[in-house]
CSV table of C-alpha atoms in Angstrom, one decimal:
chain,number,residue,atom,x,y,z
A,1,MET,CA,0.1,-0.2,0.0
A,2,LYS,CA,1.2,3.3,-0.9
A,3,LYS,CA,1.3,6.2,1.7
A,4,ASN,CA,-0.2,9.6,1.7
A,5,ASN,CA,-3.4,7.8,0.5
A,6,HIS,CA,-5.9,9.5,3.0
A,7,ILE,CA,-6.3,13.2,2.7
A,8,VAL,CA,-8.6,14.9,5.9
A,9,ILE,CA,-9.6,18.0,5.5
A,10,VAL,CA,-10.6,19.7,8.0
A,11,GLY,CA,-13.2,22.5,7.8
A,12,GLY,CA,-15.6,23.2,4.9
A,13,GLY,CA,-16.7,26.5,3.6
A,14,SER,CA,-15.0,27.9,0.2
A,15,ALA,CA,-11.8,26.7,1.3
A,16,GLY,CA,-12.7,23.1,2.4
A,17,TRP,CA,-15.0,22.1,-0.6
A,18,MET,CA,-12.4,23.9,-3.2
A,19,ALA,CA,-9.8,21.5,-1.7
A,20,ALA,CA,-12.0,18.8,-1.8
A,21,ALA,CA,-13.7,19.6,-5.3
A,22,ALA,CA,-9.9,20.0,-6.9
A,23,LEU,CA,-8.2,17.0,-5.0
A,24,SER,CA,-10.9,14.4,-5.4
A,25,ASN,CA,-11.0,15.8,-9.5
A,26,ALA,CA,-7.1,15.3,-9.6
A,27,PHE,CA,-6.9,11.8,-7.8
A,28,GLY,CA,-9.8,10.3,-8.4
A,29,ALA,CA,-10.4,7.1,-6.5
A,30,THR,CA,-6.8,6.8,-5.8
A,31,LYS,CA,-7.1,8.9,-2.8
A,32,GLN,CA,-9.3,8.5,0.3
A,33,ILE,CA,-10.6,12.3,1.0
A,34,THR,CA,-12.3,13.0,4.0
A,35,LEU,CA,-13.9,16.6,5.2
A,36,ILE,CA,-14.9,17.4,8.7
A,37,GLU,CA,-17.1,20.2,9.2
A,38,SER,CA,-19.6,21.3,11.8
A,39,ASP,CA,-23.1,22.8,10.7
A,40,ALA,CA,-22.3,24.7,14.6
A,41,ILE,CA,-19.5,26.6,13.2
A,42,GLY,CA,-20.3,29.3,10.6
A,43,THR,CA,-17.8,30.6,8.0
A,44,VAL,CA,-16.8,34.1,7.2
A,45,GLY,CA,-18.5,33.8,4.0
A,46,VAL,CA,-17.9,37.3,2.2
A,47,GLY,CA,-15.9,36.1,-0.5
A,48,GLU,CA,-18.3,37.0,-2.9
A,49,ALA,CA,-16.1,38.9,-5.5
A,50,THR,CA,-13.4,37.1,-7.8
A,51,ILE,CA,-10.9,37.7,-10.1
A,52,PRO,CA,-10.4,36.2,-13.6
A,53,ALA,CA,-8.1,33.4,-12.5
A,54,VAL,CA,-11.6,31.9,-11.0
A,55,LYS,CA,-12.4,30.8,-14.3
A,56,SER,CA,-9.6,28.7,-15.0
A,57,PHE,CA,-10.2,26.6,-11.5
A,58,ASN,CA,-13.8,26.0,-12.6
A,59,LYS,CA,-13.0,25.1,-15.9
A,60,LEU,CA,-10.1,22.6,-14.3
A,61,LEU,CA,-12.9,21.0,-12.6
A,62,GLY,CA,-14.8,20.7,-15.9
A,63,ILE,CA,-17.7,23.1,-14.2
A,64,ASP,CA,-20.4,24.6,-16.6
A,65,GLU,CA,-20.2,28.2,-16.2
A,66,ALA,CA,-24.2,29.2,-17.1
A,67,GLU,CA,-24.8,26.3,-14.6
A,68,PHE,CA,-22.5,27.4,-11.9
A,69,LEU,CA,-23.7,30.8,-12.1
A,70,LYS,CA,-27.3,30.2,-11.8
A,71,THR,CA,-26.5,27.7,-8.9
A,72,THR,CA,-24.9,30.7,-7.2
A,73,GLN,CA,-26.8,33.5,-8.3
A,74,GLY,CA,-23.6,34.8,-9.9
A,75,THR,CA,-23.3,38.2,-11.9
A,76,PHE,CA,-20.2,39.2,-14.0
A,77,LYS,CA,-17.5,41.7,-12.9
A,78,LEU,CA,-15.3,43.6,-15.2
A,79,GLY,CA,-13.2,45.4,-12.7
A,80,ILE,CA,-13.1,47.3,-9.3
A,81,GLN,CA,-14.2,51.0,-9.1
A,82,PHE,CA,-12.5,52.6,-6.2
A,83,GLU,CA,-14.0,55.9,-5.0
A,84,ASN,CA,-12.4,58.3,-2.8
A,85,TRP,CA,-8.9,56.6,-2.8
A,86,GLY,CA,-6.3,58.9,-4.3
A,87,ALA,CA,-8.4,62.0,-2.8
A,88,GLN,CA,-12.1,62.7,-1.7
A,89,GLY,CA,-14.3,62.9,-4.8
A,90,ASP,CA,-12.0,60.8,-7.2
A,91,ILE,CA,-13.2,57.6,-8.7
A,92,TYR,CA,-10.9,55.5,-11.1
A,93,MET,CA,-11.4,51.7,-12.2
A,94,HIS,CA,-9.2,48.9,-11.9
A,95,PRO,CA,-10.2,46.8,-15.0
A,96,PHE,CA,-9.6,43.3,-16.0
A,97,GLY,CA,-7.8,43.0,-19.7
A,98,LEU,CA,-5.7,45.4,-21.4
A,99,VAL,CA,-5.8,49.1,-21.5
A,100,GLY,CA,-5.3,50.1,-24.9
A,101,LYS,CA,-2.6,48.1,-27.1
A,102,ASP,CA,1.0,47.3,-26.0
A,103,SER,CA,4.0,46.9,-27.8
A,104,TRP,CA,6.8,44.3,-27.0
A,105,MET,CA,8.8,47.0,-26.1
A,106,ALA,CA,6.8,49.4,-24.3
A,107,ASN,CA,3.1,49.3,-22.8
A,108,PHE,CA,0.4,51.5,-23.8
A,109,GLN,CA,1.2,54.1,-21.1
A,110,HIS,CA,3.9,55.4,-23.1
A,111,PHE,CA,2.1,56.0,-26.6
A,112,TRP,CA,-0.8,57.5,-24.3
A,113,LEU,CA,1.6,59.6,-22.1
A,114,LYS,CA,2.8,61.5,-25.3
A,115,ALA,CA,-0.6,61.7,-27.0
A,116,LYS,CA,-1.8,63.4,-24.1
A,117,ARG,CA,1.0,65.8,-24.1
A,118,MET,CA,0.1,66.5,-27.5
A,119,GLY,CA,-3.5,67.0,-26.7
A,120,ILE,CA,-4.9,64.0,-28.8
A,121,ALA,CA,-5.8,61.9,-26.5
A,122,LYS,CA,-8.4,61.5,-23.5
A,123,SER,CA,-7.9,59.9,-19.8
A,124,TYR,CA,-6.3,56.9,-19.7
A,125,PHE,CA,-8.8,54.6,-18.6
A,126,GLU,CA,-10.7,55.6,-21.4
A,127,TYR,CA,-8.9,53.1,-23.6
A,128,SER,CA,-9.9,50.3,-21.7
A,129,LEU,CA,-12.9,48.3,-23.3
A,130,ASN,CA,-13.5,46.7,-19.6
A,131,ILE,CA,-14.2,50.0,-18.3
A,132,ARG,CA,-16.1,51.4,-21.0
A,133,THR,CA,-18.5,48.4,-21.1
A,134,ALA,CA,-18.6,48.8,-17.3
A,135,LYS,CA,-19.9,52.3,-17.3
A,136,ALA,CA,-22.4,51.7,-19.7
A,137,ASN,CA,-23.3,48.7,-17.8
A,138,LYS,CA,-23.0,46.0,-20.2
A,139,CYS,CA,-21.5,42.7,-20.6
A,140,MET,CA,-20.7,40.0,-23.0
A,141,ILE,CA,-18.5,37.0,-23.4
A,142,ASP,CA,-16.7,37.6,-26.4
A,143,PRO,CA,-13.1,36.1,-26.7
A,144,ASN,CA,-12.1,38.3,-29.9
A,145,SER,CA,-12.9,41.9,-28.1
A,146,GLY,CA,-10.3,40.9,-25.3
A,147,LEU,CA,-13.1,41.7,-22.8
A,148,ASP,CA,-11.9,40.2,-19.7
A,149,TYR,CA,-14.6,38.9,-16.6
A,150,ALA,CA,-14.6,37.4,-13.4
A,151,TYR,CA,-17.7,37.0,-11.0
A,152,HIS,CA,-19.8,38.1,-8.2
A,153,PHE,CA,-21.5,35.1,-6.3
A,154,ASP,CA,-23.1,34.2,-3.3
A,155,ALA,CA,-19.9,32.1,-1.5
A,156,GLY,CA,-22.2,29.8,0.6
A,157,LEU,CA,-23.9,28.6,-2.6
A,158,TYR,CA,-20.6,28.4,-3.8
A,159,ALA,CA,-19.5,26.0,-1.4
A,160,ALA,CA,-22.6,23.6,-1.5
A,161,TYR,CA,-22.1,23.4,-5.2
A,162,LEU,CA,-18.7,22.2,-5.0
A,163,ARG,CA,-20.3,19.9,-1.8
A,164,LYS,CA,-22.2,18.2,-4.3
A,165,TYR,CA,-19.6,18.0,-6.8
A,166,SER,CA,-17.4,16.3,-4.3
A,167,GLU,CA,-19.3,13.7,-2.8
A,168,ALA,CA,-20.3,12.5,-6.3
A,169,ARG,CA,-16.9,12.0,-6.7
A,170,GLY,CA,-16.2,10.1,-3.5
A,171,VAL,CA,-15.6,12.7,-0.7
A,172,LYS,CA,-16.9,11.5,2.3
A,173,ARG,CA,-18.3,14.5,4.6
A,174,ILE,CA,-18.3,14.2,8.4
A,175,GLU,CA,-20.4,16.2,10.6
A,176,GLY,CA,-19.0,17.0,14.1
A,177,LEU,CA,-16.7,18.9,16.2
A,178,ILE,CA,-13.0,18.5,16.7
A,179,ASP,CA,-12.2,17.7,20.6
A,180,SER,CA,-8.6,17.3,20.2
A,181,VAL,CA,-5.6,16.5,17.5
A,182,GLN,CA,-3.2,13.7,18.2
A,183,THR,CA,0.6,14.1,16.8
A,184,ARG,CA,3.1,11.0,16.4
A,185,ILE,CA,5.7,11.2,19.3
A,186,ASP,CA,8.6,10.5,16.9
A,187,ASN,CA,8.4,13.2,14.4
A,188,GLY,CA,5.2,15.3,15.4
A,189,PHE,CA,3.4,14.7,12.3
A,190,ILE,CA,-0.5,15.0,12.9
A,191,GLU,CA,-1.6,11.5,13.2
A,192,SER,CA,-5.6,11.6,13.9
A,193,VAL,CA,-8.2,14.1,15.0
A,194,LYS,CA,-10.9,13.1,17.7
A,195,LEU,CA,-14.5,14.3,17.2
A,196,GLN,CA,-16.7,15.5,20.3
A,197,ALA,CA,-18.7,12.5,19.5
A,198,GLY,CA,-15.7,10.4,20.4
A,199,ASP,CA,-15.2,9.3,16.5
A,200,VAL,CA,-11.2,9.2,15.4
A,201,ILE,CA,-10.1,9.9,12.4
A,202,ALA,CA,-6.6,9.1,11.0
A,203,GLY,CA,-4.9,10.2,7.9
A,204,ASP,CA,-1.8,10.9,6.3
A,205,ILE,CA,-2.1,14.4,4.7
A,206,PHE,CA,-4.4,16.8,6.9
A,207,VAL,CA,-5.6,20.3,5.0
A,208,ASP,CA,-6.4,22.6,7.5
A,209,CYS,CA,-9.4,24.6,6.0
A,210,SER,CA,-10.6,25.5,9.9
A,211,GLY,CA,-10.6,29.5,9.1
A,212,PHE,CA,-9.0,32.2,11.4
A,213,ARG,CA,-9.0,29.1,14.1
A,214,ALA,CA,-5.9,27.6,12.6
A,215,LEU,CA,-7.0,24.8,14.6
A,216,LEU,CA,-4.1,22.3,13.2
A,217,ILE,CA,-0.9,25.1,11.3
A,218,GLU,CA,-1.1,26.8,14.4
A,219,HIS,CA,-2.9,25.9,17.5
A,220,THR,CA,-1.3,22.0,17.0
A,221,LEU,CA,1.7,23.0,15.4
A,222,HIS,CA,2.8,26.1,16.6
A,223,THR,CA,3.7,27.3,12.9
A,224,GLY,CA,3.9,31.0,14.0
A,225,PHE,CA,2.6,33.9,12.1
A,226,GLU,CA,3.8,36.8,10.4
A,227,ASP,CA,2.1,40.2,11.6
A,228,TRP,CA,1.3,42.7,8.8
A,229,SER,CA,-0.8,44.8,10.6
A,230,HIS,CA,1.5,47.7,10.8
A,231,TRP,CA,1.3,48.1,7.0
A,232,LEU,CA,-2.6,46.7,7.0
A,233,PRO,CA,-3.9,48.3,9.8
A,234,CYS,CA,-7.8,47.4,9.1
A,235,ASP,CA,-8.5,44.8,11.6
A,236,ARG,CA,-12.6,44.6,11.4
A,237,ALA,CA,-14.9,44.1,9.3
A,238,ILE,CA,-18.9,44.2,9.1
A,239,ALA,CA,-20.9,42.5,6.3
A,240,VAL,CA,-24.5,42.8,5.8
A,241,GLN,CA,-26.9,41.8,2.7
A,242,THR,CA,-29.7,44.3,1.4
A,243,GLU,CA,-32.3,43.8,-1.5
A,244,SER,CA,-31.6,45.0,-4.8
A,245,VAL,CA,-32.6,48.3,-6.0
A,246,GLY,CA,-31.9,48.2,-9.4
A,247,GLU,CA,-29.7,46.2,-12.3
A,248,PRO,CA,-26.6,44.5,-11.2
A,249,PHE,CA,-23.8,46.7,-12.2
A,250,PRO,CA,-20.9,44.6,-13.8
A,251,TYR,CA,-18.1,45.5,-11.3
A,252,THR,CA,-17.3,45.9,-7.4
A,253,ARG,CA,-17.4,49.0,-5.9
A,254,SER,CA,-14.7,50.1,-3.0
A,255,ILE,CA,-15.7,53.3,-1.3
A,256,ALA,CA,-13.1,54.9,1.1
A,257,HIS,CA,-14.0,56.2,4.0
A,258,ALA,CA,-12.2,58.5,6.8
A,259,ILE,CA,-11.7,55.0,8.7
A,260,GLY,CA,-11.3,52.1,6.2
A,261,TRP,CA,-13.5,51.5,2.9
A,262,GLN,CA,-16.6,50.0,2.0
A,263,TRP,CA,-17.7,47.3,-0.4
A,264,ARG,CA,-20.6,46.6,-2.7
A,265,ILE,CA,-21.0,43.4,-4.9
A,266,PRO,CA,-24.3,42.9,-6.8
A,267,LEU,CA,-25.8,39.3,-7.2
A,268,GLN,CA,-28.7,38.5,-9.1
A,269,HIS,CA,-30.8,38.5,-6.0
A,270,ARG,CA,-29.2,40.5,-3.7
A,271,VAL,CA,-26.2,43.0,-2.7
A,272,GLY,CA,-23.5,42.2,-0.4
A,273,ASN,CA,-21.9,45.1,1.6
A,274,GLY,CA,-19.5,45.5,4.1
A,275,LEU,CA,-17.5,48.1,5.7
A,276,VAL,CA,-13.6,47.4,6.5
A,277,TYR,CA,-12.0,49.7,9.1
A,278,CYS,CA,-9.5,49.9,11.7
A,279,SER,CA,-10.4,49.7,15.3
A,280,ARG,CA,-7.9,52.2,16.5
A,281,TYR,CA,-10.2,55.1,14.7
A,282,ILE,CA,-13.3,53.9,15.3
A,283,SER,CA,-15.5,51.6,17.4
A,284,ASP,CA,-17.4,48.8,16.4
A,285,ASP,CA,-20.9,50.3,16.9
A,286,ASN,CA,-20.1,53.6,15.3
A,287,ALA,CA,-18.6,51.5,12.4
A,288,LYS,CA,-21.9,49.7,12.1
A,289,LYS,CA,-23.7,53.0,12.2
A,290,LEU,CA,-21.4,54.3,9.1
A,291,LEU,CA,-22.1,51.3,7.2
A,292,LEU,CA,-26.0,51.4,7.8
A,293,GLU,CA,-26.3,55.0,7.0
A,294,ASN,CA,-24.2,54.2,3.6
A,295,LEU,CA,-26.4,51.4,2.1
A,296,ASP,CA,-28.8,51.3,-1.0
A,297,GLY,CA,-31.7,48.8,-0.2
A,298,VAL,CA,-33.8,47.5,2.4
A,299,VAL,CA,-31.4,45.7,4.7
A,300,ARG,CA,-32.2,41.8,4.8
A,301,THR,CA,-29.5,40.5,7.3
A,302,GLU,CA,-28.3,41.3,10.5
A,303,PRO,CA,-25.0,42.8,10.2
A,304,ARG,CA,-22.1,40.4,11.5
A,305,LEU,CA,-18.6,41.9,12.6
A,306,ILE,CA,-16.0,39.9,11.6
A,307,LYS,CA,-12.5,40.4,13.6
A,308,PHE,CA,-9.0,39.6,11.6
A,309,ARG,CA,-5.3,40.2,11.6
A,310,THR,CA,-3.4,41.0,8.5
A,311,GLY,CA,-0.6,38.6,7.8
A,312,ARG,CA,0.2,34.8,7.1
A,313,ALA,CA,1.5,31.7,8.5
A,314,ILE,CA,5.3,31.6,8.7
A,315,LYS,CA,5.0,28.0,7.0
A,316,GLN,CA,1.9,27.3,5.1
A,317,TRP,CA,3.1,23.6,4.8
A,318,ASN,CA,4.4,22.3,8.1
A,319,LYS,CA,5.0,18.6,8.6
A,320,ASN,CA,1.8,16.5,6.8
A,321,CYS,CA,-0.3,19.7,7.5
A,322,ILE,CA,-0.9,22.2,4.8
A,323,ALA,CA,-2.9,25.5,5.4
A,324,ILE,CA,-5.9,26.6,2.9
A,325,GLY,CA,-7.6,29.7,2.8
A,326,LEU,CA,-7.7,31.8,6.1
A,327,SER,CA,-5.9,29.5,8.0
A,328,SER,CA,-2.9,30.2,5.9
A,329,GLY,CA,-3.1,34.0,6.4
A,330,PHE,CA,-5.5,36.8,5.5
A,331,LEU,CA,-5.1,39.5,3.1
A,332,GLU,CA,-8.1,41.8,3.5
A,333,PRO,CA,-10.6,41.2,0.4
A,334,LEU,CA,-9.9,44.8,-1.4
A,335,GLU,CA,-8.7,43.3,-4.7
A,336,SER,CA,-10.7,40.3,-4.4
A,337,THR,CA,-7.9,37.8,-3.7
A,338,SER,CA,-9.2,35.8,-0.9
A,339,LEU,CA,-10.5,33.0,-2.9
A,340,HIS,CA,-7.2,33.4,-5.4
A,341,LEU,CA,-5.0,32.3,-2.7
A,342,ILE,CA,-7.3,29.4,-2.1
A,343,GLN,CA,-7.1,28.3,-5.6
A,344,THR,CA,-3.3,28.6,-6.2
A,345,GLY,CA,-2.7,27.1,-2.7
A,346,ILE,CA,-4.6,24.1,-3.7
A,347,VAL,CA,-3.2,23.9,-7.1
A,348,ARG,CA,0.3,24.1,-5.7
A,349,LEU,CA,-0.1,21.2,-3.2
A,350,ILE,CA,-1.6,19.1,-6.2
A,351,ARG,CA,1.6,19.8,-8.1
A,352,MET,CA,3.8,19.1,-5.4
A,353,PHE,CA,1.5,16.2,-3.7
A,354,PRO,CA,4.0,13.6,-2.0
A,355,GLY,CA,4.8,9.9,-3.0
A,356,ASP,CA,6.0,7.6,-0.4
A,357,GLU,CA,7.3,10.1,1.7
A,358,ILE,CA,6.9,13.7,2.5
A,359,ASN,CA,10.0,15.3,1.3
A,360,GLN,CA,11.5,18.5,3.0
A,361,SER,CA,12.9,20.4,0.2
A,362,GLU,CA,9.0,19.9,-1.6
A,363,ILE,CA,7.9,21.5,1.6
A,364,ASP,CA,10.2,24.2,1.5
A,365,GLU,CA,9.6,25.2,-2.2
A,366,TYR,CA,6.0,25.1,-1.8
A,367,ASN,CA,6.4,27.6,1.0
A,368,ARG,CA,8.9,29.6,-1.0
A,369,GLN,CA,6.4,29.6,-3.8
A,370,SER,CA,3.6,30.8,-1.0
A,371,ARG,CA,5.5,33.5,0.5
A,372,TYR,CA,6.4,35.0,-2.5
A,373,GLU,CA,2.7,35.1,-3.6
A,374,TYR,CA,1.6,36.4,-0.4
A,375,GLU,CA,4.1,39.0,-0.3
A,376,ARG,CA,3.3,40.4,-3.9
A,377,ILE,CA,-0.3,40.7,-3.3
A,378,ARG,CA,0.5,42.1,0.1
A,379,ASP,CA,2.4,45.0,-1.7
A,380,PHE,CA,-0.2,45.7,-4.0
A,381,ILE,CA,-3.0,46.3,-1.4
A,382,ILE,CA,-0.7,48.4,0.7
A,383,LEU,CA,-0.3,50.5,-2.6
A,384,HIS,CA,-3.8,51.6,-2.5
A,385,TYR,CA,-3.5,53.1,1.1
A,386,HIS,CA,0.1,54.4,0.7
A,387,VAL,CA,-0.4,56.4,-2.3
A,388,THR,CA,-3.1,58.8,-1.4
A,389,GLN,CA,-3.2,62.6,-1.4
A,390,ARG,CA,-5.9,62.2,1.7
A,391,SER,CA,-5.4,64.0,5.0
A,392,ASP,CA,-8.7,64.2,6.3
A,393,SER,CA,-8.3,61.8,9.5
A,394,ALA,CA,-5.9,60.1,11.4
A,395,PHE,CA,-6.3,56.7,9.3
A,396,TRP,CA,-5.4,58.5,6.1
A,397,ASN,CA,-2.2,60.2,7.8
A,398,TYR,CA,-1.0,57.0,8.9
A,399,CYS,CA,-1.4,55.2,5.9
A,400,ARG,CA,0.2,57.6,3.7
A,401,THR,CA,3.3,58.3,5.8
A,402,MET,CA,3.8,55.1,7.1
A,403,SER,CA,7.2,53.0,6.1
A,404,ILE,CA,6.4,50.4,3.2
A,405,PRO,CA,8.2,47.1,2.3
A,406,GLU,CA,11.3,47.4,-0.1
A,407,THR,CA,10.0,45.8,-2.5
A,408,LEU,CA,7.1,48.1,-3.0
A,409,ALA,CA,9.2,51.4,-2.6
A,410,ARG,CA,11.1,49.9,-5.4
A,411,LYS,CA,8.3,49.6,-7.7
A,412,ILE,CA,6.8,53.0,-7.0
A,413,GLU,CA,10.2,54.3,-7.7
A,414,VAL,CA,11.0,52.9,-10.6
A,415,TYR,CA,7.5,53.8,-12.0
A,416,LYS,CA,8.0,57.5,-11.0
A,417,ASN,CA,11.2,57.5,-13.0
A,418,THR,CA,10.5,55.6,-15.8
A,419,THR,CA,6.6,55.2,-16.1
A,420,SER,CA,7.0,51.5,-16.5
A,421,VAL,CA,6.2,48.4,-13.9
A,422,PHE,CA,8.1,45.1,-14.5
A,423,LYS,CA,6.3,42.2,-13.2
A,424,GLU,CA,8.5,39.8,-11.3
A,425,GLN,CA,8.4,36.1,-11.6
A,426,ASP,CA,5.1,34.7,-11.0
A,427,GLU,CA,3.2,37.3,-9.5
A,428,LEU,CA,-0.5,37.4,-9.5
A,429,PHE,CA,-0.9,41.5,-10.6
A,430,HIS,CA,0.2,42.4,-14.2
A,431,GLU,CA,2.3,45.6,-14.8
A,432,GLY,CA,-0.9,47.3,-16.4
A,433,SER,CA,-2.8,46.5,-12.8
A,434,TRP,CA,0.1,48.3,-10.8
A,435,GLN,CA,0.3,51.5,-13.3
A,436,GLN,CA,-3.5,51.6,-13.0
A,437,VAL,CA,-3.7,51.9,-9.5
A,438,MET,CA,-0.8,54.3,-9.2
A,439,LEU,CA,-2.1,56.5,-12.1
A,440,GLY,CA,-5.5,56.3,-10.8
A,441,GLN,CA,-4.3,57.4,-7.3
A,442,GLY,CA,-2.3,60.3,-8.3
A,443,ILE,CA,1.5,59.6,-9.1
A,444,THR,CA,2.1,61.2,-12.4
A,445,PRO,CA,4.7,59.8,-15.0
A,446,THR,CA,7.8,61.6,-16.0
A,447,ASP,CA,8.3,60.5,-19.5
A,448,TYR,CA,7.6,58.1,-22.3
A,449,HIS,CA,9.9,55.3,-23.5
A,450,PRO,CA,12.0,56.6,-26.6
A,451,VAL,CA,10.4,53.8,-28.8
A,452,VAL,CA,7.1,56.2,-28.7
A,453,ASP,CA,8.9,58.5,-31.0
A,454,LYS,CA,9.1,56.0,-33.7
A,455,LEU,CA,5.6,57.4,-34.7
A,456,SER,CA,4.8,60.2,-36.3
A,457,ASP,CA,2.3,62.6,-34.8
A,458,ASP,CA,-0.4,61.3,-37.5
A,459,GLU,CA,0.4,57.8,-36.4
A,460,LEU,CA,0.1,58.3,-33.0
A,461,ALA,CA,-3.3,60.2,-33.5
A,462,LYS,CA,-4.3,57.1,-35.7
A,463,LEU,CA,-3.4,54.7,-32.9
A,464,MET,CA,-5.6,56.4,-30.4
A,465,ASN,CA,-8.2,57.1,-32.6
A,466,SER,CA,-8.7,53.1,-33.8
A,467,ILE,CA,-8.6,52.1,-30.4
A,468,GLU,CA,-11.3,54.4,-29.8
A,469,SER,CA,-13.4,53.3,-33.1
A,470,GLU,CA,-12.7,49.6,-32.1
A,471,HIS,CA,-14.1,49.8,-28.5
A,472,ASN,CA,-17.2,52.0,-30.3
A,473,GLN,CA,-18.0,48.9,-32.4
A,474,TYR,CA,-18.1,46.3,-29.8
A,475,LEU,CA,-20.0,48.7,-27.6
A,476,ALA,CA,-22.4,48.7,-29.9
A,477,ARG,CA,-23.7,45.2,-30.2
A,478,PHE,CA,-22.9,44.4,-26.7
A,479,PRO,CA,-26.6,43.6,-24.7
A,480,SER,CA,-26.9,45.4,-20.9
A,481,HIS,CA,-25.4,43.3,-18.2
A,482,GLN,CA,-29.1,42.7,-17.2
A,483,GLN,CA,-29.9,41.1,-20.8
A,484,PHE,CA,-26.7,39.3,-20.9
A,485,ILE,CA,-27.5,37.5,-17.5
A,486,ASP,CA,-31.3,36.9,-18.6
A,487,HIS,CA,-30.2,35.2,-21.9
A,488,TYR,CA,-27.0,33.3,-20.3
A,489,CYS,CA,-27.8,32.2,-16.8
A,490,LYS,CA,-30.7,33.8,-15.3
A,491,ALA,CA,-31.3,32.3,-11.7
A,492,VAL,CA,-34.2,31.8,-9.8
A,493,VAL,CA,-34.4,34.4,-7.2
A,494,PRO,CA,-34.5,32.3,-3.5
A,495,ASP,CA,-37.0,32.8,-1.1
């Protein structure tokens, strides 16, 4: 018998059932997969906005997109609109997909910058088909257009959907609360978990999806936690659902307040709302009041307080335990990366899954890749807080003047001096994403790349006009977001 055949997943929710679905799909009947969860323990359940990579995860599982969206009450997402982040009253959008047209020698912003100085260019963001489509409240799946998209969906319904998927592929679910965890005397590996009902579930590989409790990776193995709250000081969120007051818009809204920021995520049957804030600058009661005063639509759930600490487990794979989801770390949902980090952690585990023996070099490589990914996403989120002109509150004064990681400081400095951002290795956000946030929040580029001068003034004007004309043609035939949902994935509104 081969070793490492029994995988035990501790915890359900999005993380647990995404892990169960992917592992059962990858290994089939060659692995025994058991998932332990308790209906008595709630999940955070606010990861309702995604980035385009989630399409790859669903495709890996062979999930039909329209069926998935109907089941999860999903809508489409073309980007994130940031309001009041650079300065109060400012609005810009971080879109998916390209802005303009790139050259292999220089990205589009260099061509735009010269055209802007010549007085023949509109706002940089007007050259994004995603932004123009989102502003027009339209949507369409059209690979030829270059329009890229992700989803808004109900995270609880997604977990239930994946549970059905997983159980159909042999995953065994056990209902129960874990009372204790047993480790081996010789090497400290996790041997089994004991439920309050008395059942003992032994395993070879344990996947910790227990959320902020980090039952295995921290409370059992004492792995350690790297705290990033000095860079990302928000430590609370209040989440609430409201009735829809109109057709869903195809983007997430992120609205900055004096003590943090508010999200609005439209689904087919409701709107997800929340306020992320720093408890040093506002009490929980006043934060709840602030959120409720800034909602559209009738409140349909009791506001729910979520406490968190930004940072990551020092090792996300320790001994025979791999932490996935909130147990592995937390980066606030500003750029909708929570489900993505679950996804990449699972895919990384599958690609590095051990044979007969767990190899320390493989563990080290898993942890190296995980750390790199977390740190680069961390830097991107810090960028939003630090690059601001806001000085209207103690919270924004702290964020604007705080020290930042050297990796982020270098990126900002290179952009200021060269109008370029360079993607490093396999970091998630591409050059355009970094450039869009920097420009959207007030960093003025200095000069354009000399290759732009290869184009004559007439050729440059023709390039800018051709982009706008091409986008106009697509927009003319794109249906409204609601019309496309009705045609493609209309869901039955639940009671």
